[in-house]
Short mmCIF file of C-alpha atoms in Angstrom, two decimals:
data_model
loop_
_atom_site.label_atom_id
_atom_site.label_comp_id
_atom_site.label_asym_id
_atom_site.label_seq_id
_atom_site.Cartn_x
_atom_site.Cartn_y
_atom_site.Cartn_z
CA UNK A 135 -51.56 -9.15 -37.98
CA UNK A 136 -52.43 -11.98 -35.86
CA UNK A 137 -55.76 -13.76 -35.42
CA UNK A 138 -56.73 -13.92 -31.97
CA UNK A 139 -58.14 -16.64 -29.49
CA UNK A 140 -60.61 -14.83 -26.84
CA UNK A 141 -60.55 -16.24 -23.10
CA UNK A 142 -64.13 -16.65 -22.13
CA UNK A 143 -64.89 -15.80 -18.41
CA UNK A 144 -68.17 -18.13 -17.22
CA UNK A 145 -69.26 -15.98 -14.27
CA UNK A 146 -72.85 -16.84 -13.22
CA UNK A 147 -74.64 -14.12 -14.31
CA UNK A 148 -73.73 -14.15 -18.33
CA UNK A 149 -76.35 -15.83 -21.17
CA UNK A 150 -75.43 -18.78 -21.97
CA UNK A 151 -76.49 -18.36 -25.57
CA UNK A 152 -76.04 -14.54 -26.42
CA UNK A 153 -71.97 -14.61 -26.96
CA UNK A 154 -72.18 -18.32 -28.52
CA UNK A 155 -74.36 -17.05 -31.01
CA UNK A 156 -72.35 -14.27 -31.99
CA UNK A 157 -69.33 -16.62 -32.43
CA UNK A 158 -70.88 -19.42 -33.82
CA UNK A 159 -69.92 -21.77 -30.68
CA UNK A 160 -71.64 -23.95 -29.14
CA UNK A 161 -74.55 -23.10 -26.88
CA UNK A 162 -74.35 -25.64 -23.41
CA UNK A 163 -75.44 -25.05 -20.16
CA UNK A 164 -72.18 -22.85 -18.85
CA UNK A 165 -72.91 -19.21 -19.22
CA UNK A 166 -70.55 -17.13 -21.17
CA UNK A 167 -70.54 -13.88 -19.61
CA UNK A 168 -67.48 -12.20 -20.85
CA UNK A 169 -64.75 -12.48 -23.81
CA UNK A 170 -61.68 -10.96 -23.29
CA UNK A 171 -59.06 -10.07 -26.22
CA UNK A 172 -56.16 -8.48 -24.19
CA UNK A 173 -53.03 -8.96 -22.03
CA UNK A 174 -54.59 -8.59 -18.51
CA UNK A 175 -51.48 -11.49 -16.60
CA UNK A 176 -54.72 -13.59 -15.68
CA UNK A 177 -56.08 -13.91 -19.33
CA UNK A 178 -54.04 -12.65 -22.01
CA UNK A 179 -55.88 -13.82 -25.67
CA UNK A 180 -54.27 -16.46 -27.62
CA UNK A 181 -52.71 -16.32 -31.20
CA UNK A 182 -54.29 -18.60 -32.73
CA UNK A 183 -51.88 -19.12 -35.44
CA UNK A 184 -48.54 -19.14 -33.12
CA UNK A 185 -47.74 -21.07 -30.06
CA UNK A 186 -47.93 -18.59 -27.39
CA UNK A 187 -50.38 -15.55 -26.36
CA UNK A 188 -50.47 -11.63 -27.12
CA UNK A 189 -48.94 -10.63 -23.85
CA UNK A 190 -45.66 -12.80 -24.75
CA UNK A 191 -45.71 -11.70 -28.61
CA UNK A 192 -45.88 -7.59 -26.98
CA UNK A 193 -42.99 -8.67 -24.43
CA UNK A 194 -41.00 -9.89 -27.22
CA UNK A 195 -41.26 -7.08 -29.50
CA UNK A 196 -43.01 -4.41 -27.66
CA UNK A 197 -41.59 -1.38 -30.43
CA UNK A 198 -42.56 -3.66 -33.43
CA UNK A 199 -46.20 -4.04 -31.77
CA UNK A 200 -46.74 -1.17 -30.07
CA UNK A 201 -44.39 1.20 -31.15
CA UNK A 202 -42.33 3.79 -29.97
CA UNK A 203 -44.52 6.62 -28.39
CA UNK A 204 -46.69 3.75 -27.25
CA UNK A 205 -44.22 1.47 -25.38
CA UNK A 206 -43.09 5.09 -23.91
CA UNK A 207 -46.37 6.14 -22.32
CA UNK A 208 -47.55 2.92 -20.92
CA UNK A 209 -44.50 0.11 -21.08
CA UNK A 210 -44.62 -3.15 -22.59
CA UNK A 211 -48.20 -3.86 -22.69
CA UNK A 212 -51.55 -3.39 -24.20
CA UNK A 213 -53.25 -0.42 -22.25
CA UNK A 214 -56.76 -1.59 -22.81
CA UNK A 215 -59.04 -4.57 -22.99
CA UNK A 216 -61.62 -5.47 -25.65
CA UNK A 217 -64.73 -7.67 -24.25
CA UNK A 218 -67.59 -9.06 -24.91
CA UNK A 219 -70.38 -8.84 -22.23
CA UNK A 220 -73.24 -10.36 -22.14
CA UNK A 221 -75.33 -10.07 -18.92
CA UNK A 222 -78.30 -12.27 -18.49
CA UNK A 223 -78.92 -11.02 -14.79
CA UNK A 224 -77.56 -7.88 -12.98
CA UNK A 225 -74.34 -7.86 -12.58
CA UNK A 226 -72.92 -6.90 -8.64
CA UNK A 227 -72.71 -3.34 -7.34
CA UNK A 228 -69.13 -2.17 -8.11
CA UNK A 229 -66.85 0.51 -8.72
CA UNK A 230 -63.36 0.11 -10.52
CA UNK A 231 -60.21 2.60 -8.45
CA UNK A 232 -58.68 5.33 -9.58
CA UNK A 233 -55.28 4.68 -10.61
CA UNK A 234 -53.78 6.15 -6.89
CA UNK A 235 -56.01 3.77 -5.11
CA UNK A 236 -55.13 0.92 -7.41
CA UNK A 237 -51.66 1.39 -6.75
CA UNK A 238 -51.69 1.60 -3.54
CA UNK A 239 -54.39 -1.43 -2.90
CA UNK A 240 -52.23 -3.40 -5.04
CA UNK A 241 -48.80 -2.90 -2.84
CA UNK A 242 -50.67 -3.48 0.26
CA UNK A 243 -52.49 -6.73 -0.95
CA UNK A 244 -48.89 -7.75 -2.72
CA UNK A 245 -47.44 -6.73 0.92
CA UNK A 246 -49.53 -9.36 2.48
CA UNK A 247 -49.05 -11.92 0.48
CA UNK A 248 -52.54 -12.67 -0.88
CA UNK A 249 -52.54 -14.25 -4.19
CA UNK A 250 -53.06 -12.52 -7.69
CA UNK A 251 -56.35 -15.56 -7.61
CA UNK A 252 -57.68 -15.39 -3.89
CA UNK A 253 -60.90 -14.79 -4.10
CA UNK A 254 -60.46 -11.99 -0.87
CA UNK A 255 -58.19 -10.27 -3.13
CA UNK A 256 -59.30 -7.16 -4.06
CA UNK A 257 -56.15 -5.64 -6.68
CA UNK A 258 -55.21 -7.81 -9.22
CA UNK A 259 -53.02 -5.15 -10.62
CA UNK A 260 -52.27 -1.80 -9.86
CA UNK A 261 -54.06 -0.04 -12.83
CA UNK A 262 -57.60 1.99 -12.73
CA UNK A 263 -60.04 0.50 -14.75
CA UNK A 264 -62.34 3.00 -16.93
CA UNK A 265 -64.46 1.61 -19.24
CA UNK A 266 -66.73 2.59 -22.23
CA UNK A 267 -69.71 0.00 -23.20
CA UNK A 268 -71.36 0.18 -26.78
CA UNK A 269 -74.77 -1.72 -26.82
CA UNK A 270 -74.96 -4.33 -29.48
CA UNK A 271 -78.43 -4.92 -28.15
CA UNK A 272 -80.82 -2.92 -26.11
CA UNK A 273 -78.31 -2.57 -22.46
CA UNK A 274 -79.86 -1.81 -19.13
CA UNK A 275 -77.85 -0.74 -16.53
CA UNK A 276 -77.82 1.66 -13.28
CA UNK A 277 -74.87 4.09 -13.27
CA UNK A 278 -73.59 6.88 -10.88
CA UNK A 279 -75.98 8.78 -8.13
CA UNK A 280 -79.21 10.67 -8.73
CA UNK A 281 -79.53 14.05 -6.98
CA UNK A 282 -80.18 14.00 -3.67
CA UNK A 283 -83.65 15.54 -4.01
CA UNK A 284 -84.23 13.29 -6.57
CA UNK A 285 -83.69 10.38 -4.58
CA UNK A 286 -86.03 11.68 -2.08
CA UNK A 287 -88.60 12.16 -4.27
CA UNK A 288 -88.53 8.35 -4.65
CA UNK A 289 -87.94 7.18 -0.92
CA UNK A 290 -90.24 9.91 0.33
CA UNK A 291 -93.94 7.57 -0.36
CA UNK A 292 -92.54 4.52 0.43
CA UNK A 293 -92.93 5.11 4.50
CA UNK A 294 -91.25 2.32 6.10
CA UNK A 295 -88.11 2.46 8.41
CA UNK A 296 -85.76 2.35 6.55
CA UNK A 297 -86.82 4.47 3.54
CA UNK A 298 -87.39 7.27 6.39
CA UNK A 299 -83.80 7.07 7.73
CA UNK A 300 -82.67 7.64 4.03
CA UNK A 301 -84.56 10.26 3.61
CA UNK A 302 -84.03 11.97 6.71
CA UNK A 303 -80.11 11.51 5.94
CA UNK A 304 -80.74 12.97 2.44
CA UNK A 305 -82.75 15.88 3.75
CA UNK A 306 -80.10 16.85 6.43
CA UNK A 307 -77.41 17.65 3.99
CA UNK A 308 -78.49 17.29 0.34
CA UNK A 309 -75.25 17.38 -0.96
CA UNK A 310 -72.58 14.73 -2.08
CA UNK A 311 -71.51 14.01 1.57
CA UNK A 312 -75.09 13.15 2.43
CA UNK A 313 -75.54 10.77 -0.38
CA UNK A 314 -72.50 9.33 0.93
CA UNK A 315 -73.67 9.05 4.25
CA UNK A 316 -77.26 7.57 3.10
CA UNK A 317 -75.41 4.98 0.36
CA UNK A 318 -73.25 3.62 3.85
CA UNK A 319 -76.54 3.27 6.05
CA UNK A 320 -77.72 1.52 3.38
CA UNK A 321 -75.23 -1.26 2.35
CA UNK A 322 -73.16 -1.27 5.86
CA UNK A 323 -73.08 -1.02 9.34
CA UNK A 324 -76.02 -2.29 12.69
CA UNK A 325 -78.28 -0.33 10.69
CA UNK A 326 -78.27 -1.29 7.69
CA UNK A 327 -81.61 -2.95 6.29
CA UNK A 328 -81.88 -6.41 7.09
CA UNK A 329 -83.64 -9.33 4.55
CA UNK A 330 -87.16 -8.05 5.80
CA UNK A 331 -86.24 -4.78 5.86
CA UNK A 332 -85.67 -5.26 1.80
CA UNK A 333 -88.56 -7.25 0.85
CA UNK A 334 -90.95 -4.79 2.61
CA UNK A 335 -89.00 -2.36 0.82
CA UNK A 336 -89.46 -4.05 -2.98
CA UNK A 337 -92.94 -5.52 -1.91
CA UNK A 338 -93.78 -1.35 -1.58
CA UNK A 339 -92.21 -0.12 -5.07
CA UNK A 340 -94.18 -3.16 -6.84
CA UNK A 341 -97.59 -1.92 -5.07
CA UNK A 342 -97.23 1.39 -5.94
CA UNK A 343 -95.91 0.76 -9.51
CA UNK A 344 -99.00 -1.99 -10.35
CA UNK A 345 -101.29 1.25 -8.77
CA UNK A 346 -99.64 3.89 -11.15
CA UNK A 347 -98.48 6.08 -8.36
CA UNK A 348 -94.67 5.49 -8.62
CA UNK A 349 -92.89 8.80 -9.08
CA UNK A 350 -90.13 6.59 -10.85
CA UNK A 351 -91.90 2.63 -12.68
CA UNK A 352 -88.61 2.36 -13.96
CA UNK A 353 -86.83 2.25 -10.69
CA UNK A 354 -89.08 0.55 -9.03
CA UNK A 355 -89.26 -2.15 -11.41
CA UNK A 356 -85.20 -2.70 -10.83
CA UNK A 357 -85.66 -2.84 -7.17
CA UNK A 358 -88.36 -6.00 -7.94
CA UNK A 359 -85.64 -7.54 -10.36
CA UNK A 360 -82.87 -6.83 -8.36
CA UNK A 361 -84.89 -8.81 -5.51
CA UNK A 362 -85.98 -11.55 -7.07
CA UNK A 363 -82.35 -12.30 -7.94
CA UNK A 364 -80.98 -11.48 -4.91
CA UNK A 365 -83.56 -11.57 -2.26
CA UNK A 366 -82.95 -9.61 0.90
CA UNK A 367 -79.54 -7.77 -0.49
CA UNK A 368 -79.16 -4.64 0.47
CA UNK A 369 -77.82 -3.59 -2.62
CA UNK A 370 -81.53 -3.94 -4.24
CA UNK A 371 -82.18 -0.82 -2.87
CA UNK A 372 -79.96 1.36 -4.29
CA UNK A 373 -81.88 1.79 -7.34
CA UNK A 374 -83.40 3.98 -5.71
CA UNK A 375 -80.12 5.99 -4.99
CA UNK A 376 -78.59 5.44 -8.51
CA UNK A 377 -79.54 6.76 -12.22
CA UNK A 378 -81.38 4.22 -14.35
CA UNK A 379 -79.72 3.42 -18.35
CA UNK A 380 -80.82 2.38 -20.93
CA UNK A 381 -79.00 2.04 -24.21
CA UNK A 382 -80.64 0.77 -27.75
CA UNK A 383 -78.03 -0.76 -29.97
CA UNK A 384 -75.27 1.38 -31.44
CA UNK A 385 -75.34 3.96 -28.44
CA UNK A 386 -72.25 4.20 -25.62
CA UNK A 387 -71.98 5.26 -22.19
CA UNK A 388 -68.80 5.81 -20.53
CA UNK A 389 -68.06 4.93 -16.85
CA UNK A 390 -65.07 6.89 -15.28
CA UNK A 391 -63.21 5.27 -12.36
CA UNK A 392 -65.29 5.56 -8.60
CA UNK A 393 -68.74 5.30 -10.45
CA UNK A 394 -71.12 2.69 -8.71
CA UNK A 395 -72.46 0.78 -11.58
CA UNK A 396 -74.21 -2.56 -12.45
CA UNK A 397 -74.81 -3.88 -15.76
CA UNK A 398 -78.53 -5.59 -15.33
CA UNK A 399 -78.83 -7.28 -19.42
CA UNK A 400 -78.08 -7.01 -22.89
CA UNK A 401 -75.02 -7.51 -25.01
CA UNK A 402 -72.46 -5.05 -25.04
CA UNK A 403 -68.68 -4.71 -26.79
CA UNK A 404 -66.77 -3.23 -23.56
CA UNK A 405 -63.48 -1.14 -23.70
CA UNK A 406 -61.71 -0.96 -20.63
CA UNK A 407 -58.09 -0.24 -19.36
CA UNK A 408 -56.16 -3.21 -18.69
CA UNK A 409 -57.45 -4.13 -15.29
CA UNK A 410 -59.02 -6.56 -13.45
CA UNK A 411 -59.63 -4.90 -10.57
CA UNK A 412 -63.42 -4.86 -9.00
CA UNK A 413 -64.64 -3.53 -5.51
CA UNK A 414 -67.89 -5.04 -4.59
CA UNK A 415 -70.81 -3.82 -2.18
CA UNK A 416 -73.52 -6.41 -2.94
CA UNK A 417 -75.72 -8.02 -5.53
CA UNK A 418 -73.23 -10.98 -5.82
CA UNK A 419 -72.42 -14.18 -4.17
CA UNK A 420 -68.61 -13.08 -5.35
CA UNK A 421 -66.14 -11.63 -2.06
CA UNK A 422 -67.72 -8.09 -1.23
CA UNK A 423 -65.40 -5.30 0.89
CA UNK A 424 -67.92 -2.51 1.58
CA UNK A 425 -65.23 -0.29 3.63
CA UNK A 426 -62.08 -0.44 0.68
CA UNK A 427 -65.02 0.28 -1.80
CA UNK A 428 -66.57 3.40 -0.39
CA UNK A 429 -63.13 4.57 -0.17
CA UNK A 430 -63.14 4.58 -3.85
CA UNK A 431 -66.71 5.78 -4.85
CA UNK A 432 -67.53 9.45 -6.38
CA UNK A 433 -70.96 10.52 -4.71
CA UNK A 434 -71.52 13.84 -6.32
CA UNK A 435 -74.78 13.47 -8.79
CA UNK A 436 -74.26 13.44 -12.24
CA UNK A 437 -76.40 12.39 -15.24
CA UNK A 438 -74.83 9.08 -16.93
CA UNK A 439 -71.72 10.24 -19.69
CA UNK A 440 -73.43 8.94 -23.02
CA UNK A 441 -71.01 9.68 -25.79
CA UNK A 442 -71.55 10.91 -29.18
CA UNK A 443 -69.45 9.40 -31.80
CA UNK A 444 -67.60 11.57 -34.34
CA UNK A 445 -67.78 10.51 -37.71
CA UNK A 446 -65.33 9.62 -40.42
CA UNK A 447 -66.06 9.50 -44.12
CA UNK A 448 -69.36 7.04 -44.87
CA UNK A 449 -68.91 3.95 -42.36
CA UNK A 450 -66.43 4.67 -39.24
CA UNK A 451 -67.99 6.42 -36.17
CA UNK A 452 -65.43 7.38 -33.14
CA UNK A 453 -65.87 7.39 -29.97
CA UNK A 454 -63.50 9.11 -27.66
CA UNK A 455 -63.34 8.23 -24.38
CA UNK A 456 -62.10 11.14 -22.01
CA UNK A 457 -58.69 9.21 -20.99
CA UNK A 458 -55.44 8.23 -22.75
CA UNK A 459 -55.96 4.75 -22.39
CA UNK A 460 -58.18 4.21 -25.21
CA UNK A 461 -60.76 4.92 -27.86
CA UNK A 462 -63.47 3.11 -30.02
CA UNK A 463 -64.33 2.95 -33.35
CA UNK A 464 -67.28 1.29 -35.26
CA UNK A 465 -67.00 0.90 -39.18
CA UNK A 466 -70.09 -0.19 -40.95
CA UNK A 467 -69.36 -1.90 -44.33
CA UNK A 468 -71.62 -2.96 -46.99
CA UNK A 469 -70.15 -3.50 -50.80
CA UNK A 470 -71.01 -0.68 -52.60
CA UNK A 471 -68.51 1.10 -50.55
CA UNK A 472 -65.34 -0.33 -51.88
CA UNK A 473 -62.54 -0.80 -49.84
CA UNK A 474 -61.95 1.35 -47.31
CA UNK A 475 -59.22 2.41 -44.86
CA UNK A 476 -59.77 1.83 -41.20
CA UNK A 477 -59.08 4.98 -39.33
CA UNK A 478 -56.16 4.60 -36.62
CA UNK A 479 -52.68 3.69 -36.15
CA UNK A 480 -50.41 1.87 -33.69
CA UNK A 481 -51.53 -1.47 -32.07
CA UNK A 482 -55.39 -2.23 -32.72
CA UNK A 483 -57.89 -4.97 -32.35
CA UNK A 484 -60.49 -5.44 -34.58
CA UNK A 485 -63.15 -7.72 -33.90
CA UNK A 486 -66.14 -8.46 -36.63
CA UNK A 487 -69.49 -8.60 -34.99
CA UNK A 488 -71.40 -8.97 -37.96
CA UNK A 489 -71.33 -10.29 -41.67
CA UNK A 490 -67.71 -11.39 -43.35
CA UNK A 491 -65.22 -8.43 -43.51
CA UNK A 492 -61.78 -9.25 -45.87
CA UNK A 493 -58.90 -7.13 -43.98
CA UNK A 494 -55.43 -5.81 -45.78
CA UNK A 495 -52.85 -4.13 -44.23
CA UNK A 496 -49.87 -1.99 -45.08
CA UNK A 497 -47.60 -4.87 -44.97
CA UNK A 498 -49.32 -6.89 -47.39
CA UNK A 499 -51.24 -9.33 -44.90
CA UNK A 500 -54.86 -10.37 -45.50
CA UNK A 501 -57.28 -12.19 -43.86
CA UNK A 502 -60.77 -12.59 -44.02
CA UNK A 503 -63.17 -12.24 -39.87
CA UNK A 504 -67.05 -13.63 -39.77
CA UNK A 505 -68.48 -12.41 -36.37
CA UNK A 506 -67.08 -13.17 -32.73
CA UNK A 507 -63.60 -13.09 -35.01
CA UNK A 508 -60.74 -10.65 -34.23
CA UNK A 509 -57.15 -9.77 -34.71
CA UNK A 510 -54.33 -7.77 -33.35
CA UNK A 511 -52.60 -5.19 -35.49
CA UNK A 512 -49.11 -4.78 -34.95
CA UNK A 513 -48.15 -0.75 -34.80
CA UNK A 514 -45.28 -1.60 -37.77
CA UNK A 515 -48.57 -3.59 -40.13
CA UNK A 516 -49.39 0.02 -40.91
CA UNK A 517 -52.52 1.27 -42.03
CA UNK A 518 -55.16 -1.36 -42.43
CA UNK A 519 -58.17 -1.80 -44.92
CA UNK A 520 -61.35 -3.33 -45.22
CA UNK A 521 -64.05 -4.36 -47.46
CA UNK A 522 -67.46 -6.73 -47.31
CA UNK A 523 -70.79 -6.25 -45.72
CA UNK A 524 -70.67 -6.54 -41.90
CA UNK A 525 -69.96 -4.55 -38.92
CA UNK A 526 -66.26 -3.79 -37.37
CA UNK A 527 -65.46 -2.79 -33.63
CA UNK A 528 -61.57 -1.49 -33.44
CA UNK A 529 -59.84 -0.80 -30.04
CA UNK A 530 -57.33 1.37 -30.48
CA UNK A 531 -54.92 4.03 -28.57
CA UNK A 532 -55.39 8.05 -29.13
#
């Protein structure tokens, strides 16, 4: 096993106390939105206990820590990601590729010679990027597209310009392609809505919401947030387009490659494939390629994928993500229950988010996480136990 060192990413919009806390760090001015523990080329997580990082150690040995069948289906390299996230405002409007258009984005951008940190560049690897989130504290978020008749419902009272061009799009063809076509005349092209256009827009939802004749106060009341963070975006009005979320602690939603999605707050453990890669349409002062990301996006209507974990014995719940790249587990420990085994196998991370958990494995290491700590298991540590009072979040491979 070895104790790992998480890279902190300080992007604007993260708390600048929620992950510090967790980790017993320091709280300063510089948000800390994200943690990573993985081997992503442009922050692989230290070892804190050897002089190099987990994407050389894998390299090095990749059958010893991944093992056979793994090192087989996806090379020498940790398939996922484990993060922290902790949003303090809304994240941009993005959608991660599908593994064909990550490929091919990343040969052309390679092709061109735009470098891996560019901030044009849009591929910083040629991987998709799915991604399960598990609330650690209540998460809000908007994720994938309503229903078209839905969405009118919401536009329909509003009765401004632009609202009536989306609804007369949305009308015309209520189907995928017409969501499609009303999504593009909102964030691109002459027509899209200008900075007025918005704030008339937002100004509307907050007078009918304060009235009590909103068909929707909860998307509304995003379309005021998202506009007094980013005033005059045009990207604040696709909560009306998009499904509101909201998770309490201890639930998970799953976002599949070509979802639009924005985290808006919380604090979240994220599982991801090892990617990097994010297409951006607005809500962010970050580079933004409307055209390459609509060639990406899934606009048929579907409800948000919450997951329901399995579980396992008294403590471990599963969650299993519908791709090969990865799966969650959340053990729950308190004393009474003795030691118990960790379900999984193969290379793991293990990160304590709560209380003091001692860890054994197979091969007769121990060591002892508080929260914000983690550690990679090799595949050849064998099966791994743990006892204490505290919570555990493992990463793992199916």
């Amino acid at each position: 096993m070895y104790r790992l060192g998480g890279i902190e990413r300080n992007y604007e919009w993260g708390s600048k106390d929620a992950i510090p806390w967790l980790t017993s760090q320091p709280v300063t001015d510089t948000p800390v939105a994200e943690l990573w523990f993985g081997t992503h080329e442009t922050g692989p997580a230290k070892l804190l206990d050897h002089d190099t990082d987990l994407r050389e150690a894998i390299a090095g040995d990749p059958i010893g820590t991944l093992g056979a069948d793994i090192q087989a289906r996806f090379g020498s390299a940790l398939p996922f990601m484990l993060k922290l996230i902790a949003p303090a405002k809304p994240l941009s409007l993005q959608v991660h590729p599908c593994a064909e258009d990550a490929a091919e984005g990343f040969k052309r951008e390679e092709a061109a010679g735009i470098a891996l940190d560019d901030p044009i560049r849009n591929y910083r690897d040629a991987n998709h990027k799915p991604e399960l989130v598990f609330a650690l504290t209540k998460l809000e978020a908007m994720c994938g597209f309503r229903a078209p008749r839905r969405a009118i419902e919401l536009l329909a009272g509003l009765d401004c310009d632009i609202t009536n061009r989306l609804v007369a799009v949305l009308q015309s063809d209520p189907t995928s392609s017409g969501m499609e076509r009303a999504f593009a005349l909102l964030i691109s092209g002459p027509r899209s809505p200008d900075p007025d256009d918005v704030a008339q827009v937002a100004a509307l939802c907050a007078k009918r919401r304060a009235a009590g004749t909103s068909p929707s106060p909860r998307a509304d009341a995003i379309v005021e947030l998202l506009q007094q963070e980013y005033p005059g975006d045009p990207g604040v009005l696709a909560a009306l387009l998009l499904n509101p979320v909201t998770l309490r602690a201890g639930e998970a939603l799953f976002v599949p490659s070509g979802t639009v999605h924005a985290y808006l707050s919380g604090l979240a453990i994220e599982i991801q494939a090892t990617s990097d890669n994010v297409l951006r349409a607005g809500l962010t002062h970050k580079h933004v390629d409307i055209s390459e990301m609509l060639q990406c996006v899934d606009f048929v209507a579907a409800p948000p994928i919450r997951l329901a974990p399995e579980l396992f014995g008294v403590a471990t719940e599963v969650f299993y993500a519908p791709v090969d790249d990865f799966e969650l587990s959340i053990t729950r420990l308190r004393e009474p229950h003795g030691e118990q085994q960790i379900r999984g196998a193969g290379p793991r991370i293990i990160m304590c988010v709560d209380g003091k958990i001692k860890i054994r494995d197979e091969a007769g290491s121990r060591e002892q996480l508080k929260s914000g700590q983690a550690l990679f298991v090799r595949a050849d540590d064998g099966k791994v136990y743990a006892r204490g009072s505290g919570t555990l979040v493992q990463a793992d491979v199916p």
